[in-house]
Amino acid sequence: MDPEYFNSYVMSWGTLGTVRPFPGLNPEKDALAVQAALEEKDVVSLVSILTNRNSAQRQMVDKAYRGIGQKDLETGLKKVLSGDLLSLMLALMMTPYEHEAHRMRQAMEGLGTNEETLLEILCTRSAPQLKETSTAYSEIYKKDLEKDLKGETSGDFAKLVVALLHKDNVVGVVQRDIEALSASLDTKKTDPAIWIDILTSRDAEHLQKVLMRLEMERGEPLDKTLEKRFSGDFRMGLKTLVQCIQSPHVFLAQRLVSMKTALVHGVMVSRCEEDLLCVRAAFLKLTGTSLYTALQKNFKGEHLQALLAICRSED
């Protein structure tokens, strides 16, 4: 690992991410170093540079690289890397919104739909973030994200997904929302529309109060209540949304437990500049093993080193 790597450990206070801006960035210098590493097939240096810059800085390096070689960095990486390591490096080279758009597209391509990934993004991202993701999706794939989501889902689940994509922040009254949700549970058939409306149109702090007090009033965990009252994809979607409202970092940690490559890439790249430290803490509490150690048990080679660089350290 080059000596400059250790300079990145200077703390950037106010962030819960593991990947921070590299101090003293010199895009032209990095571009030349990347060019040399590609020519020499020096994978260690490539990984060191690209995992040690934040997304905005990687875009600057890419721009400088194109100025040198008239080709984008993605093309160069495809000539030298392959497999899981290539997939991870390409994910890092996307902007955050391009990456989320890419993940959503991947979740809808081919046979079947990866509802869990769609829900992860829709439930853990804010309205402004989802708007930017929709724009990136349209620019990259020349398709409308809402239309594609409707085409891949149906029924009440489709209504929930679309409502999440366009989630609002309407001021509500906690007690009134509790009463509305509780009343819906006392009917013979619970109306999904009430749950969709309230859970996609209030801020997280408000909803945390509503759900906590609803659980106390009903005398059982909300997860069990939803299990009894709903079914199919809508039940899964609602349970996921509730979990993300109550504890998004625990939800993301649970996602990582499987150690499936695409899922690990998606979560770690998406959260590494925002709150991966929180996800790491939740993972340790959930499994009794640090994320850093879990990665070492499941991956190997340069791919592992890249993942460890994003994770950053042992807990």
Short mmCIF file of C-alpha atoms in Angstrom, two decimals:
data_model
loop_
_atom_site.label_atom_id
_atom_site.label_comp_id
_atom_site.label_asym_id
_atom_site.label_seq_id
_atom_site.Cartn_x
_atom_site.Cartn_y
_atom_site.Cartn_z
CA MET A 1 0.00 0.00 0.00
CA ASP A 2 1.46 3.39 -0.91
CA PRO A 3 2.40 5.76 1.96
CA GLU A 4 -0.22 8.32 0.89
CA TYR A 5 -2.90 5.79 1.81
CA PHE A 6 -2.37 6.43 5.49
CA ASN A 7 -2.96 10.16 5.08
CA SER A 8 -6.61 9.40 4.36
CA TYR A 9 -7.08 8.31 7.94
CA VAL A 10 -7.19 11.98 8.96
CA MET A 11 -10.69 12.18 10.38
CA SER A 12 -13.34 14.22 8.60
CA TRP A 13 -15.55 15.10 11.54
CA GLY A 14 -19.26 15.16 10.88
CA THR A 15 -19.37 12.09 8.67
CA LEU A 16 -20.28 8.53 9.54
CA GLY A 17 -18.81 7.24 6.31
CA THR A 18 -15.65 5.19 5.99
CA VAL A 19 -14.45 6.73 2.72
CA ARG A 20 -13.52 10.38 3.20
CA PRO A 21 -12.12 13.04 0.87
CA PHE A 22 -8.43 12.44 0.21
CA PRO A 23 -6.44 15.42 1.51
CA GLY A 24 -4.32 17.25 -1.01
CA LEU A 25 -5.96 15.65 -4.02
CA ASN A 26 -4.11 16.11 -7.31
CA PRO A 27 -6.34 14.70 -10.08
CA GLU A 28 -3.64 14.99 -12.77
CA LYS A 29 -1.12 13.15 -10.61
CA ASP A 30 -3.67 10.46 -9.83
CA ALA A 31 -4.60 10.14 -13.50
CA LEU A 32 -0.97 9.57 -14.45
CA ALA A 33 -0.59 7.03 -11.65
CA VAL A 34 -3.74 5.23 -12.79
CA GLN A 35 -2.54 5.24 -16.40
CA ALA A 36 0.79 3.72 -15.36
CA ALA A 37 -0.96 1.12 -13.19
CA LEU A 38 -3.21 0.12 -16.07
CA GLU A 39 -0.29 -0.21 -18.46
CA GLU A 40 1.64 -2.31 -15.96
CA LYS A 41 -1.47 -4.21 -14.83
CA ASP A 42 -0.66 -3.10 -11.30
CA VAL A 43 -3.94 -4.03 -9.63
CA VAL A 44 -2.72 -3.20 -6.11
CA SER A 45 -2.05 0.43 -7.04
CA LEU A 46 -5.38 0.75 -8.87
CA VAL A 47 -7.27 -0.52 -5.84
CA SER A 48 -5.27 1.71 -3.51
CA ILE A 49 -6.06 4.87 -5.47
CA LEU A 50 -9.70 4.26 -6.33
CA THR A 51 -10.76 3.08 -2.86
CA ASN A 52 -8.89 5.95 -1.25
CA ARG A 53 -10.76 8.79 -2.99
CA ASN A 54 -14.37 9.74 -2.50
CA SER A 55 -16.86 9.70 -5.37
CA ALA A 56 -16.47 13.36 -6.32
CA GLN A 57 -12.69 12.99 -6.37
CA ARG A 58 -12.88 9.86 -8.55
CA GLN A 59 -14.92 11.87 -11.06
CA MET A 60 -12.16 14.47 -11.11
CA VAL A 61 -9.53 11.78 -11.65
CA ASP A 62 -11.62 10.29 -14.46
CA LYS A 63 -11.86 13.69 -16.14
CA ALA A 64 -8.10 14.18 -15.87
CA TYR A 65 -7.53 10.66 -17.20
CA ARG A 66 -9.69 11.35 -20.26
CA GLY A 67 -7.64 14.46 -20.87
CA ILE A 68 -4.50 12.34 -20.96
CA GLY A 69 -5.63 9.31 -22.91
CA GLN A 70 -8.84 10.40 -24.69
CA LYS A 71 -10.66 7.46 -23.11
CA ASP A 72 -12.67 7.21 -19.92
CA LEU A 73 -11.32 5.27 -16.97
CA GLU A 74 -14.11 2.69 -17.19
CA THR A 75 -12.75 1.52 -20.55
CA GLY A 76 -9.26 1.17 -19.11
CA LEU A 77 -10.47 -0.78 -16.09
CA LYS A 78 -12.35 -3.25 -18.31
CA LYS A 79 -9.11 -4.08 -20.13
CA VAL A 80 -7.18 -4.91 -16.99
CA LEU A 81 -9.69 -6.14 -14.42
CA SER A 82 -12.35 -8.83 -14.52
CA GLY A 83 -14.96 -10.57 -12.42
CA ASP A 84 -16.04 -9.32 -9.03
CA LEU A 85 -13.16 -6.86 -8.69
CA LEU A 86 -14.10 -5.19 -11.98
CA SER A 87 -17.75 -4.95 -10.89
CA LEU A 88 -16.72 -3.31 -7.63
CA MET A 89 -14.38 -0.80 -9.28
CA LEU A 90 -17.00 0.12 -11.88
CA ALA A 91 -19.50 0.71 -9.08
CA LEU A 92 -17.03 3.04 -7.39
CA MET A 93 -16.59 5.01 -10.62
CA MET A 94 -20.29 5.83 -10.81
CA THR A 95 -21.70 8.89 -9.09
CA PRO A 96 -23.89 8.00 -6.06
CA TYR A 97 -27.13 8.57 -7.98
CA GLU A 98 -25.87 6.69 -11.04
CA HIS A 99 -25.01 3.81 -8.75
CA GLU A 100 -28.46 3.71 -7.19
CA ALA A 101 -30.05 3.91 -10.63
CA HIS A 102 -27.80 1.07 -11.81
CA ARG A 103 -28.79 -1.09 -8.84
CA MET A 104 -32.48 -0.49 -9.49
CA ARG A 105 -32.08 -1.35 -13.16
CA GLN A 106 -30.19 -4.54 -12.28
CA ALA A 107 -32.96 -5.48 -9.84
CA MET A 108 -35.53 -5.28 -12.63
CA GLU A 109 -33.59 -6.86 -15.50
CA GLY A 110 -33.87 -10.47 -16.58
CA LEU A 111 -36.24 -13.08 -15.21
CA GLY A 112 -37.87 -12.10 -11.94
CA THR A 113 -37.53 -8.94 -9.93
CA ASN A 114 -35.26 -8.38 -6.94
CA GLU A 115 -37.88 -6.72 -4.75
CA GLU A 116 -35.53 -6.63 -1.75
CA THR A 117 -33.02 -4.37 -3.49
CA LEU A 118 -35.74 -2.09 -4.81
CA LEU A 119 -37.17 -1.79 -1.31
CA GLU A 120 -33.75 -1.17 0.22
CA ILE A 121 -33.21 1.87 -1.96
CA LEU A 122 -36.78 3.17 -1.85
CA CYS A 123 -37.12 2.77 1.92
CA THR A 124 -33.74 4.13 3.01
CA ARG A 125 -33.44 7.11 0.66
CA SER A 126 -35.04 10.53 1.06
CA ALA A 127 -37.41 12.14 -1.43
CA PRO A 128 -34.69 14.45 -2.87
CA GLN A 129 -32.28 11.52 -3.22
CA LEU A 130 -34.88 9.43 -5.03
CA LYS A 131 -35.66 12.32 -7.35
CA GLU A 132 -31.98 12.54 -8.30
CA THR A 133 -31.87 8.76 -8.75
CA SER A 134 -34.90 8.92 -11.06
CA THR A 135 -33.16 11.60 -13.13
CA ALA A 136 -29.99 9.54 -13.36
CA TYR A 137 -32.03 6.48 -14.34
CA SER A 138 -33.70 8.40 -17.17
CA GLU A 139 -30.39 9.81 -18.43
CA ILE A 140 -28.58 6.46 -18.40
CA TYR A 141 -31.29 4.07 -19.59
CA LYS A 142 -33.64 6.44 -21.48
CA LYS A 143 -36.50 5.00 -19.48
CA ASP A 144 -38.89 6.29 -16.85
CA LEU A 145 -38.21 4.75 -13.44
CA GLU A 146 -41.81 4.95 -12.27
CA LYS A 147 -43.09 3.22 -15.39
CA ASP A 148 -40.49 0.48 -15.05
CA LEU A 149 -41.38 -0.05 -11.39
CA LYS A 150 -45.07 -0.30 -12.28
CA GLY A 151 -44.22 -2.81 -15.00
CA GLU A 152 -42.32 -5.02 -12.56
CA THR A 153 -44.83 -4.92 -9.69
CA SER A 154 -48.57 -5.19 -9.23
CA GLY A 155 -51.47 -4.59 -6.88
CA ASP A 156 -50.97 -2.94 -3.51
CA PHE A 157 -47.24 -3.59 -3.67
CA ALA A 158 -47.02 -1.49 -6.84
CA LYS A 159 -48.92 1.30 -5.09
CA LEU A 160 -46.49 1.15 -2.17
CA VAL A 161 -43.44 1.23 -4.43
CA VAL A 162 -44.70 4.25 -6.40
CA ALA A 163 -45.65 6.06 -3.18
CA LEU A 164 -42.13 5.45 -1.85
CA LEU A 165 -40.60 6.79 -5.04
CA HIS A 166 -42.59 10.01 -4.58
CA LYS A 167 -42.58 10.04 -0.78
CA ASP A 168 -43.74 13.28 0.75
CA ASN A 169 -43.22 15.08 4.06
CA VAL A 170 -46.66 16.14 5.18
CA VAL A 171 -47.03 17.45 8.73
CA GLY A 172 -49.13 14.98 10.67
CA VAL A 173 -50.47 14.60 14.20
CA VAL A 174 -48.97 11.61 15.98
CA GLN A 175 -52.09 10.61 17.91
CA ARG A 176 -54.32 11.00 14.86
CA ASP A 177 -52.03 8.75 12.79
CA ILE A 178 -51.93 6.16 15.57
CA GLU A 179 -55.71 6.12 15.75
CA ALA A 180 -56.06 5.77 11.99
CA LEU A 181 -53.64 2.85 11.78
CA SER A 182 -55.08 1.15 14.86
CA ALA A 183 -58.64 1.50 13.58
CA SER A 184 -57.63 -0.09 10.28
CA LEU A 185 -56.34 -3.12 12.19
CA ASP A 186 -59.69 -3.56 13.93
CA THR A 187 -61.61 -4.00 10.67
CA LYS A 188 -62.22 -7.38 9.07
CA LYS A 189 -59.91 -6.50 6.17
CA THR A 190 -57.20 -3.93 6.79
CA ASP A 191 -57.10 -1.15 4.21
CA PRO A 192 -53.57 -0.99 2.69
CA ALA A 193 -54.17 2.59 1.46
CA ILE A 194 -54.11 4.00 5.00
CA TRP A 195 -50.74 2.39 5.72
CA ILE A 196 -49.28 3.48 2.39
CA ASP A 197 -50.48 7.05 2.85
CA ILE A 198 -49.18 7.56 6.39
CA LEU A 199 -45.91 5.62 6.13
CA THR A 200 -44.81 7.35 2.93
CA SER A 201 -45.82 10.92 3.75
CA ARG A 202 -44.34 11.68 7.19
CA ASP A 203 -40.78 12.28 8.35
CA ALA A 204 -38.83 9.52 10.12
CA GLU A 205 -38.96 11.06 13.60
CA HIS A 206 -42.74 11.40 13.43
CA LEU A 207 -43.17 7.83 12.17
CA GLN A 208 -40.88 6.40 14.84
CA LYS A 209 -43.15 7.88 17.51
CA VAL A 210 -46.26 6.61 15.73
CA LEU A 211 -44.97 3.06 15.34
CA MET A 212 -43.58 2.83 18.87
CA ARG A 213 -46.82 3.96 20.45
CA LEU A 214 -48.87 1.78 18.08
CA GLU A 215 -46.90 -1.25 19.23
CA MET A 216 -47.52 -0.33 22.86
CA GLU A 217 -51.23 0.11 22.20
CA ARG A 218 -51.57 -3.18 20.33
CA GLY A 219 -49.43 -5.08 22.83
CA GLU A 220 -47.28 -6.88 20.26
CA PRO A 221 -44.38 -6.14 17.90
CA LEU A 222 -45.62 -4.44 14.75
CA ASP A 223 -43.82 -7.07 12.68
CA LYS A 224 -46.19 -9.71 14.05
CA THR A 225 -49.21 -7.49 13.50
CA LEU A 226 -48.32 -6.95 9.84
CA GLU A 227 -47.66 -10.68 9.42
CA LYS A 228 -51.23 -11.39 10.50
CA ARG A 229 -53.00 -8.62 8.60
CA PHE A 230 -51.29 -8.57 5.20
CA SER A 231 -49.89 -11.04 2.68
CA GLY A 232 -47.55 -11.46 -0.28
CA ASP A 233 -45.22 -8.80 -1.63
CA PHE A 234 -47.18 -6.02 0.03
CA ARG A 235 -46.61 -7.56 3.46
CA MET A 236 -42.90 -7.90 2.71
CA GLY A 237 -42.76 -4.29 1.49
CA LEU A 238 -44.59 -2.92 4.50
CA LYS A 239 -42.45 -4.91 6.94
CA THR A 240 -39.31 -3.67 5.23
CA LEU A 241 -40.51 -0.07 5.33
CA VAL A 242 -41.36 -0.34 9.04
CA GLN A 243 -37.95 -1.84 9.78
CA CYS A 244 -36.20 0.94 7.87
CA ILE A 245 -38.18 3.57 9.76
CA GLN A 246 -37.36 1.97 13.11
CA SER A 247 -33.70 1.12 12.44
CA PRO A 248 -32.30 1.50 8.91
CA HIS A 249 -28.77 0.50 9.94
CA VAL A 250 -29.97 -2.80 11.44
CA PHE A 251 -31.88 -3.47 8.23
CA LEU A 252 -28.77 -2.85 6.11
CA ALA A 253 -26.65 -4.98 8.44
CA GLN A 254 -29.12 -7.83 8.05
CA ARG A 255 -28.82 -7.47 4.30
CA LEU A 256 -25.06 -7.90 4.55
CA VAL A 257 -25.23 -11.10 6.61
CA SER A 258 -25.76 -13.22 3.49
CA MET A 259 -22.38 -12.01 2.13
CA LYS A 260 -23.74 -12.29 -1.42
CA THR A 261 -21.30 -10.44 -3.66
CA ALA A 262 -23.67 -8.14 -5.53
CA LEU A 263 -25.47 -7.24 -2.31
CA VAL A 264 -22.23 -6.54 -0.42
CA HIS A 265 -21.03 -4.33 -3.30
CA GLY A 266 -24.35 -2.48 -3.43
CA VAL A 267 -24.67 -1.72 0.26
CA MET A 268 -21.02 -0.91 0.92
CA VAL A 269 -20.56 1.37 -2.09
CA SER A 270 -23.90 3.10 -1.44
CA ARG A 271 -23.22 3.76 2.23
CA CYS A 272 -19.43 4.17 2.41
CA GLU A 273 -19.52 7.97 2.31
CA GLU A 274 -22.62 8.35 4.47
CA ASP A 275 -23.11 5.94 7.35
CA LEU A 276 -21.19 2.70 6.87
CA LEU A 277 -19.75 3.14 10.37
CA CYS A 278 -23.31 2.82 11.73
CA VAL A 279 -23.96 -0.23 9.55
CA ARG A 280 -20.69 -1.75 10.82
CA ALA A 281 -21.77 -1.21 14.42
CA ALA A 282 -25.17 -2.78 13.75
CA PHE A 283 -23.53 -5.73 11.96
CA LEU A 284 -21.24 -6.39 14.94
CA LYS A 285 -24.15 -6.25 17.40
CA LEU A 286 -26.29 -8.46 15.18
CA THR A 287 -23.74 -11.17 14.38
CA GLY A 288 -21.07 -10.92 17.06
CA THR A 289 -18.52 -10.56 14.27
CA SER A 290 -17.17 -7.39 12.71
CA LEU A 291 -17.91 -6.67 9.08
CA TYR A 292 -14.15 -6.50 8.45
CA THR A 293 -13.68 -10.05 9.74
CA ALA A 294 -16.76 -11.36 7.92
CA LEU A 295 -15.40 -10.02 4.63
CA GLN A 296 -12.09 -11.83 5.25
CA LYS A 297 -13.95 -15.10 5.76
CA ASN A 298 -15.95 -14.82 2.54
CA PHE A 299 -13.76 -13.13 -0.08
CA LYS A 300 -10.16 -13.29 -1.23
CA GLY A 301 -7.40 -11.70 -3.31
CA GLU A 302 -7.47 -8.15 -4.64
CA HIS A 303 -11.27 -8.22 -4.47
CA LEU A 304 -11.03 -8.73 -0.71
CA GLN A 305 -8.44 -5.98 -0.37
CA ALA A 306 -10.73 -3.55 -2.17
CA LEU A 307 -13.65 -4.44 0.10
CA LEU A 308 -11.48 -4.09 3.21
CA ALA A 309 -10.28 -0.68 2.00
CA ILE A 310 -13.91 0.47 1.72
CA CYS A 311 -14.80 -1.05 5.10
CA ARG A 312 -11.62 0.62 6.42
CA SER A 313 -10.98 -1.06 9.78
CA GLU A 314 -11.79 -3.72 12.33
CA ASP A 315 -14.38 -2.91 14.99
#
